CSV table of C-alpha atoms in Angstrom, one decimal:
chain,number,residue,atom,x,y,z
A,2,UNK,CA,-3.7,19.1,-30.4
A,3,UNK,CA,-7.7,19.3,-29.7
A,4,UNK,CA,-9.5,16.0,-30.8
A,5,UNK,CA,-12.5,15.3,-32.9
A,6,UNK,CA,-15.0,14.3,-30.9
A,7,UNK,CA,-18.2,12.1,-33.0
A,8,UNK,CA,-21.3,11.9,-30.2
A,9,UNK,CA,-24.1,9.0,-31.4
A,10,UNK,CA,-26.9,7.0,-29.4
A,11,UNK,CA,-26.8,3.3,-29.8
A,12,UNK,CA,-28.4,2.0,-33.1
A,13,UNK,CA,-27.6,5.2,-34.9
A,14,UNK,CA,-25.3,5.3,-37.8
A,15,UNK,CA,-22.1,6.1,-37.0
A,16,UNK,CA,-20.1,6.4,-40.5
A,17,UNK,CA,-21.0,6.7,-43.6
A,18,UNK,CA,-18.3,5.8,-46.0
A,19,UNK,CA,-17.0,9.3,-48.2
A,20,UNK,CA,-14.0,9.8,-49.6
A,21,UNK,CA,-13.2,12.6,-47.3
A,22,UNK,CA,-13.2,10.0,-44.0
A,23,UNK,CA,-12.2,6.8,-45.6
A,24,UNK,CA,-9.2,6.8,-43.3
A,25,UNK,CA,-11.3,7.1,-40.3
A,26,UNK,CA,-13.9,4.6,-41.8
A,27,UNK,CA,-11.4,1.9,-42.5
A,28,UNK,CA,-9.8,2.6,-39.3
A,29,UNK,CA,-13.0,2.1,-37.2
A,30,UNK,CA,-14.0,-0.5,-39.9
A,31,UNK,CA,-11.3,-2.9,-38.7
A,32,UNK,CA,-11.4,-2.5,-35.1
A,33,UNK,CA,-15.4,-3.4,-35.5
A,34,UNK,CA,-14.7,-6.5,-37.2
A,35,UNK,CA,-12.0,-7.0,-34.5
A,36,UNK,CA,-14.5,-7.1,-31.4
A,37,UNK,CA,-16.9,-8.9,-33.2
A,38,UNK,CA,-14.2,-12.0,-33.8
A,39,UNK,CA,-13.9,-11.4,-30.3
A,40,UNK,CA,-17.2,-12.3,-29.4
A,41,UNK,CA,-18.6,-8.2,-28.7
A,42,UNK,CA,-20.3,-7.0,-31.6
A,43,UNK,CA,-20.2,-3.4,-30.6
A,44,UNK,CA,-20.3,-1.9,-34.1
A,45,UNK,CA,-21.3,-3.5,-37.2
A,46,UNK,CA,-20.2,-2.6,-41.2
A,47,UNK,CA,-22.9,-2.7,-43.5
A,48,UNK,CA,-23.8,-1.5,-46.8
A,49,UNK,CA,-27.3,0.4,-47.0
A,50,UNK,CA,-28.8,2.3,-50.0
A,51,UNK,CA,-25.5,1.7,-51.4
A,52,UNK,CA,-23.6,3.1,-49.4
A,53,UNK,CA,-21.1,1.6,-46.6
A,54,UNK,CA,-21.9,2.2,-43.3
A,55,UNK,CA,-21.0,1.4,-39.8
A,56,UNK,CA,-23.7,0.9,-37.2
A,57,UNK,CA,-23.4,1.2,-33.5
A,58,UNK,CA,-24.9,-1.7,-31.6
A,59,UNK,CA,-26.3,-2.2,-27.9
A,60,UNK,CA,-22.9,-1.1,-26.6
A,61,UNK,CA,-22.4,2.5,-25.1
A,62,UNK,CA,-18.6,3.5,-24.9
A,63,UNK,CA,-15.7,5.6,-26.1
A,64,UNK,CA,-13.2,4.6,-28.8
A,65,UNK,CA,-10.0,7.1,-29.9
A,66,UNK,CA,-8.7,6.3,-33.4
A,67,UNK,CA,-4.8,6.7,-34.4
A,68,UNK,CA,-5.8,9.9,-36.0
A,69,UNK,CA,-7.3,11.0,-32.5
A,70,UNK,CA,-10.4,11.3,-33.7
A,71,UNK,CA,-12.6,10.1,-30.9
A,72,UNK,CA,-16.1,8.5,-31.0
A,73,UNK,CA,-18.9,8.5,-28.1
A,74,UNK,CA,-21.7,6.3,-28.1
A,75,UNK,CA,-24.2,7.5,-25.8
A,76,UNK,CA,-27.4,5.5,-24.3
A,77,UNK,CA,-30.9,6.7,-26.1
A,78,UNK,CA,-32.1,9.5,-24.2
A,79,UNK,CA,-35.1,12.0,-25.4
A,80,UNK,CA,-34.1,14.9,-24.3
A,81,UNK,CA,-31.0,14.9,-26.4
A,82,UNK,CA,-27.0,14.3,-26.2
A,83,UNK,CA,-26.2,16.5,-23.2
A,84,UNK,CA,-28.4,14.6,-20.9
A,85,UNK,CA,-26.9,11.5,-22.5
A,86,UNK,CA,-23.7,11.8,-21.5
A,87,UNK,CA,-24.7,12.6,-18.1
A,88,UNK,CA,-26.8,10.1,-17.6
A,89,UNK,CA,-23.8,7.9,-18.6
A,90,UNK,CA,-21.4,9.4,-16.1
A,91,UNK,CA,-23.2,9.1,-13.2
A,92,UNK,CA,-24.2,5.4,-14.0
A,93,UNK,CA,-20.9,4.4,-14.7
A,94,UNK,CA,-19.7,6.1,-11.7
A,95,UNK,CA,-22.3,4.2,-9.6
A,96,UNK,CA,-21.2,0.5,-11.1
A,97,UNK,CA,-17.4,1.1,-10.8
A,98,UNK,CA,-17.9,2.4,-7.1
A,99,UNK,CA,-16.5,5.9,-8.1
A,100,UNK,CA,-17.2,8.7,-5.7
A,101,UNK,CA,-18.4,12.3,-7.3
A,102,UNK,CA,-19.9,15.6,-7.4
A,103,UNK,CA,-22.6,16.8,-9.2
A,104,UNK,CA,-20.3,19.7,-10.5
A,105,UNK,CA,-18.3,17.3,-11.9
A,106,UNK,CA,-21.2,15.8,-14.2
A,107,UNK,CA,-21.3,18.1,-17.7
A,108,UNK,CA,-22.9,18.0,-21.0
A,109,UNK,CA,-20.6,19.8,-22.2
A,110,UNK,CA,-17.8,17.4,-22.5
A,111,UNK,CA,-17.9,13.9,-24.0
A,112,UNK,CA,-18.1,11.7,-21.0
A,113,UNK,CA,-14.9,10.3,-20.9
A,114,UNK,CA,-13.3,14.1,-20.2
A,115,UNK,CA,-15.6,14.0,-17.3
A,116,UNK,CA,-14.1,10.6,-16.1
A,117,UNK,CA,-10.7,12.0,-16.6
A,118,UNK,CA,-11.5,15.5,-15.0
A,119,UNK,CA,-12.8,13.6,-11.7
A,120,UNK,CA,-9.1,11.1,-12.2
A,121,UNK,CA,-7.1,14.1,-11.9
A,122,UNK,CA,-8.8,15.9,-8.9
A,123,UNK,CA,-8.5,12.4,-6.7
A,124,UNK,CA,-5.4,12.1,-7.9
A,125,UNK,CA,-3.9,15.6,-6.2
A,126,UNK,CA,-5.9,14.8,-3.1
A,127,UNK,CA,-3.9,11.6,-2.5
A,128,UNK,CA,-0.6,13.7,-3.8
A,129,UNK,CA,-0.9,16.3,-1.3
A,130,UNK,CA,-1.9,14.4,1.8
A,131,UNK,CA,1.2,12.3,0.7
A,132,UNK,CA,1.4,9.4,-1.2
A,133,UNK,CA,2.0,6.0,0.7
A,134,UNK,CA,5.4,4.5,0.4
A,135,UNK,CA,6.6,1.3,1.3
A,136,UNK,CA,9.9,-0.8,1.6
A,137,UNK,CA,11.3,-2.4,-0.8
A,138,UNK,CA,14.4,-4.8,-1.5
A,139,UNK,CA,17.6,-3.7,-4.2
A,140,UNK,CA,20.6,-5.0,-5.2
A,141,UNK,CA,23.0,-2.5,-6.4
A,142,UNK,CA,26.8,-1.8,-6.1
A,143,UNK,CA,27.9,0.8,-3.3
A,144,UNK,CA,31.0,2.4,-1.9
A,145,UNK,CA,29.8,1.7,1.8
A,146,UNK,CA,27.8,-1.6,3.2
A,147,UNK,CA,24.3,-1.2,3.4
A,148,UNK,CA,22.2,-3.9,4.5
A,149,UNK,CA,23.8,-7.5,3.6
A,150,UNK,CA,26.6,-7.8,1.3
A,151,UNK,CA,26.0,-10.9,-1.3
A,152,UNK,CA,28.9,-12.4,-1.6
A,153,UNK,CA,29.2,-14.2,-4.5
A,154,UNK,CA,28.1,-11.3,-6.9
A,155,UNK,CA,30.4,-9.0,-5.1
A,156,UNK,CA,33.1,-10.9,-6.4
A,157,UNK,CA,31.9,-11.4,-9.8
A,158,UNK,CA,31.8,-7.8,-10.3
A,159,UNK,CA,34.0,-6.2,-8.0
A,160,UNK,CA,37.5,-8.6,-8.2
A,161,UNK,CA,38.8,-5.0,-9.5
A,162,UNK,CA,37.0,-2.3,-7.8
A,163,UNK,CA,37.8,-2.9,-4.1
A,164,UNK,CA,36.2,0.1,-3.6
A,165,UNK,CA,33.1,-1.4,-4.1
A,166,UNK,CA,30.2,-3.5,-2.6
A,167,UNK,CA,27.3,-5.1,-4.1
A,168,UNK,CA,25.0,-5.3,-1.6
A,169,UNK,CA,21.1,-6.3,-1.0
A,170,UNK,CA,19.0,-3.6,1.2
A,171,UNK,CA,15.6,-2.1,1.7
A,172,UNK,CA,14.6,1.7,0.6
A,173,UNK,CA,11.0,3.3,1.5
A,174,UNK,CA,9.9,4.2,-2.1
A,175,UNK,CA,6.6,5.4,-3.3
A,176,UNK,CA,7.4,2.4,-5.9
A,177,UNK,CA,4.4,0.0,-5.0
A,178,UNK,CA,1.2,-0.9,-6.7
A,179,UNK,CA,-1.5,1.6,-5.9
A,180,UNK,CA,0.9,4.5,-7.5
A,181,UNK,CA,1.9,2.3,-10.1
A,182,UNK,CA,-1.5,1.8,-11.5
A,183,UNK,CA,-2.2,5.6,-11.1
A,184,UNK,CA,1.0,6.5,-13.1
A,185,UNK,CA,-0.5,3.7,-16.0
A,186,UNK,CA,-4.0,5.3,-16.3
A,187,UNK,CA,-2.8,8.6,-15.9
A,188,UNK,CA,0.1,8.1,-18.9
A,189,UNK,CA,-2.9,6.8,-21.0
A,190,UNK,CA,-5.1,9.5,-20.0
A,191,UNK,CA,-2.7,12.1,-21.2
A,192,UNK,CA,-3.2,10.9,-24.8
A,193,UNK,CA,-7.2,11.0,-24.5
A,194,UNK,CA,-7.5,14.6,-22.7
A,195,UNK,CA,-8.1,17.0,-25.1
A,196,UNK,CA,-8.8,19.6,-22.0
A,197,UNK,CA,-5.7,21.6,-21.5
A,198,UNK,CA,-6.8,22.2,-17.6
A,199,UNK,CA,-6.8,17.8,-17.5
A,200,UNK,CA,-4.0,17.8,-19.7
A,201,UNK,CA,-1.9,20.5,-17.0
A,202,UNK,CA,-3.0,18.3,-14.1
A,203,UNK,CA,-2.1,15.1,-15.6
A,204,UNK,CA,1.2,16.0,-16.4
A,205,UNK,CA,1.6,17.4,-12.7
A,206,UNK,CA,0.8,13.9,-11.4
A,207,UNK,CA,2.9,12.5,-13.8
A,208,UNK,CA,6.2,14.7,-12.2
A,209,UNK,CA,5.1,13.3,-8.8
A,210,UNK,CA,5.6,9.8,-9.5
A,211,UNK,CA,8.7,9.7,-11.5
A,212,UNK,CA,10.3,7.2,-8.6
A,213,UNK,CA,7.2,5.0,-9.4
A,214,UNK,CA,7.6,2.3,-11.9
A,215,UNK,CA,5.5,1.7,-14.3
A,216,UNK,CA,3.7,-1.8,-13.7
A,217,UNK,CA,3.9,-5.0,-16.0
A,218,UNK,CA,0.7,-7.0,-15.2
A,219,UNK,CA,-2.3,-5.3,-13.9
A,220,UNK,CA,-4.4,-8.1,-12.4
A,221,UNK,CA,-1.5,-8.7,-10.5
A,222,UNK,CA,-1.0,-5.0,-9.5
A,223,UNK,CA,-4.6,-4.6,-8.3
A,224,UNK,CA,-4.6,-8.3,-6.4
A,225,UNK,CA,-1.8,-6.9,-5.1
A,226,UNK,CA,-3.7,-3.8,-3.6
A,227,UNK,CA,-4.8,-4.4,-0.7
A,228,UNK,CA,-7.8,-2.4,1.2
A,229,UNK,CA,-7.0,-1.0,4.3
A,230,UNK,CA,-7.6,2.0,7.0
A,231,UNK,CA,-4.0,3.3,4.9
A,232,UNK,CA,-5.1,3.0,1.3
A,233,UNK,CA,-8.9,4.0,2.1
A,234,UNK,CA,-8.0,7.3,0.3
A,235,UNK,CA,-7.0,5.5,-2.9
A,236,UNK,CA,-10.5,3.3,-3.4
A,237,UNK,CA,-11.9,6.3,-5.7
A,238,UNK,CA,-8.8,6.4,-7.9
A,239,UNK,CA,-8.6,2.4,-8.1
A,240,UNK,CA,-12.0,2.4,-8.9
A,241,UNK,CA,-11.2,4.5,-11.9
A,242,UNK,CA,-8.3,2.8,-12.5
A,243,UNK,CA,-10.0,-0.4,-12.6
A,244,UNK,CA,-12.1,0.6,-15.7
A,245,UNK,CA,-9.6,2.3,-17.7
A,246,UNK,CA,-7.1,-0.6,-17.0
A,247,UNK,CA,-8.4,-3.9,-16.8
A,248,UNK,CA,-12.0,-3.5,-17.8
A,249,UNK,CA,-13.7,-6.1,-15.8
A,250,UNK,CA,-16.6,-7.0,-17.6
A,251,UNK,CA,-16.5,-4.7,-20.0
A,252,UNK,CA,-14.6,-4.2,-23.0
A,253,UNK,CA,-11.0,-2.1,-23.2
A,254,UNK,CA,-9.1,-2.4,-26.6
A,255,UNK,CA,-5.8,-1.5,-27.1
A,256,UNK,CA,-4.5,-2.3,-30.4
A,257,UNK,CA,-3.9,-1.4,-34.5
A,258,UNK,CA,-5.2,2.0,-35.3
A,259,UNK,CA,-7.2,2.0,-31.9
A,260,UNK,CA,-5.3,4.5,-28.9
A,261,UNK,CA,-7.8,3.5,-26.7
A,262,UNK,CA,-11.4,1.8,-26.5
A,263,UNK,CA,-14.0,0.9,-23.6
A,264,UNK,CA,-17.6,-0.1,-24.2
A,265,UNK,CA,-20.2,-1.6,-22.1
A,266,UNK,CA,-23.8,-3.0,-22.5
A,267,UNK,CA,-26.1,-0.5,-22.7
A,268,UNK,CA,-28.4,-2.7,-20.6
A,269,UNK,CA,-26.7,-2.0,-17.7
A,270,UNK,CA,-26.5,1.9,-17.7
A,271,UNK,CA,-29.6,2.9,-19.1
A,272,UNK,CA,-31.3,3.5,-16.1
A,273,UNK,CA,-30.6,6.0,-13.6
């Protein structure tokens, strides 16, 4: 399914109200309202000339409604929407820490396809030199001793099965935090890629970490991540990760009607 893609500056007029988008409208509407109770006012919902419309604000970002349609709010530029968006990627790239080529920067493409593009190409660099594994502690039932046999649940569950041991021991899994946050942004990417090349290459990353888990709390995930001669391959990818994920100082939105949403202050990416 290819997505509707909306492109605006800042300060233009994003929707006006027919009866045609009234979905959409309401849709964006109420997650406008929502970051405005939240202190961001990213959009705003006015009525002018008697019509109702909804305004962008000083934020530049990407938001994808239930319906997929997706919205891009670009940065003013002169020279029109193409340069926009590339003046976006490469700024954002630069603030986030995100390494790139210029062959990855297009016009194109809404900016966030971009983002995803460069996601998926890191990601199969860090696949193929092998990702890293470490050991981790299980409890499970077995029909040999591995490891230290705990007692006391042994004979809570096995005062019938003799044949059995429940035992606690350690296993090298690719099940630890870097791989976990990868297999989170890359699952929500999937549902934003309209690009059946992104979409292809997601889903092979996807396959790759089916031992990986997929993590519960993300600030603990990346404080967990720590940034060594071993995990010097990853930074690009956390990087990324970082802004789709947890946001920092920006603003991600997850929520009623809204698949995804990440905005940030146009003052800080309007220069390159």
């Amino acid at each position: 399914m290819s997505n509707r893609l909306i492109s605006k500056f800042v300060h233009e007029n994003v929707l006006v109200l027919t009866s045609e988008n009234r979905n959409c409208f309401e849709q964006l509407a109420d997650f406008a309202n929502r970051c405005s109770t939240d202190g961001a006012d990213v959009m705003s919902v006015a009525e002018e000339n008697g019509q109702r419309i909804i305004k962008a604000s000083d934020y530049a970002g990407f938001v994808q409604l239930s319906d997929r349609t997706q919205i891009e709010i670009l940065p003013y530029n002169e020279d029109g929407i193409n340069v926009a968006r590339t003046m976006l990627f490469r700024r954002l790239c630069s603030i986030s820490g995100i390494q790139y080529t210029e062959n990855d920067v297009s016009g194109e493409y809404g900016f966030m396809e971009c983002f995803i593009s460069v996601f998926a190409r890191e990601c199969m660099k860090i696949i193929k030199s092998g990702l890293l594994c470490g050991y981790s502690s299980v409890e499970e039932n077995l029909t040999m001793v591995q490891g230290n046999i705990l007692f006391a649940e042994n004979s809570r569950r096995n005062l019938v099965h003799k044949e059995r041991v429940y035992v606690r021991h350690d296993v090298f899994t690719p099940d630890r935090s870097e791989n976990r946050l990868i297999k989170a942004a890359a699952k929500l990417m999937m549902k934003l890629s309209a690009s059946p090349q992104n979409t292809l290459n997601l889903r092979k990353i996807l396959s790759c970490l089916d031992e990986v888990a997929l993590p519960v709390n993300y600030k603990l995930e990346f404080a967990n991540c720590i940034n060594t001669r071993n995990t010097k391959k990853y930074s690009t990818v956390l990087g990324m990760c970082r802004m789709f994920l947890d946001g920092g100082s920006n603003i991600v939105y997850t929520g009623r009607n809204i698949g995804y949403a990440i905005f940030f202050k146009a003052d800080d990416i309007d220069k390159d």
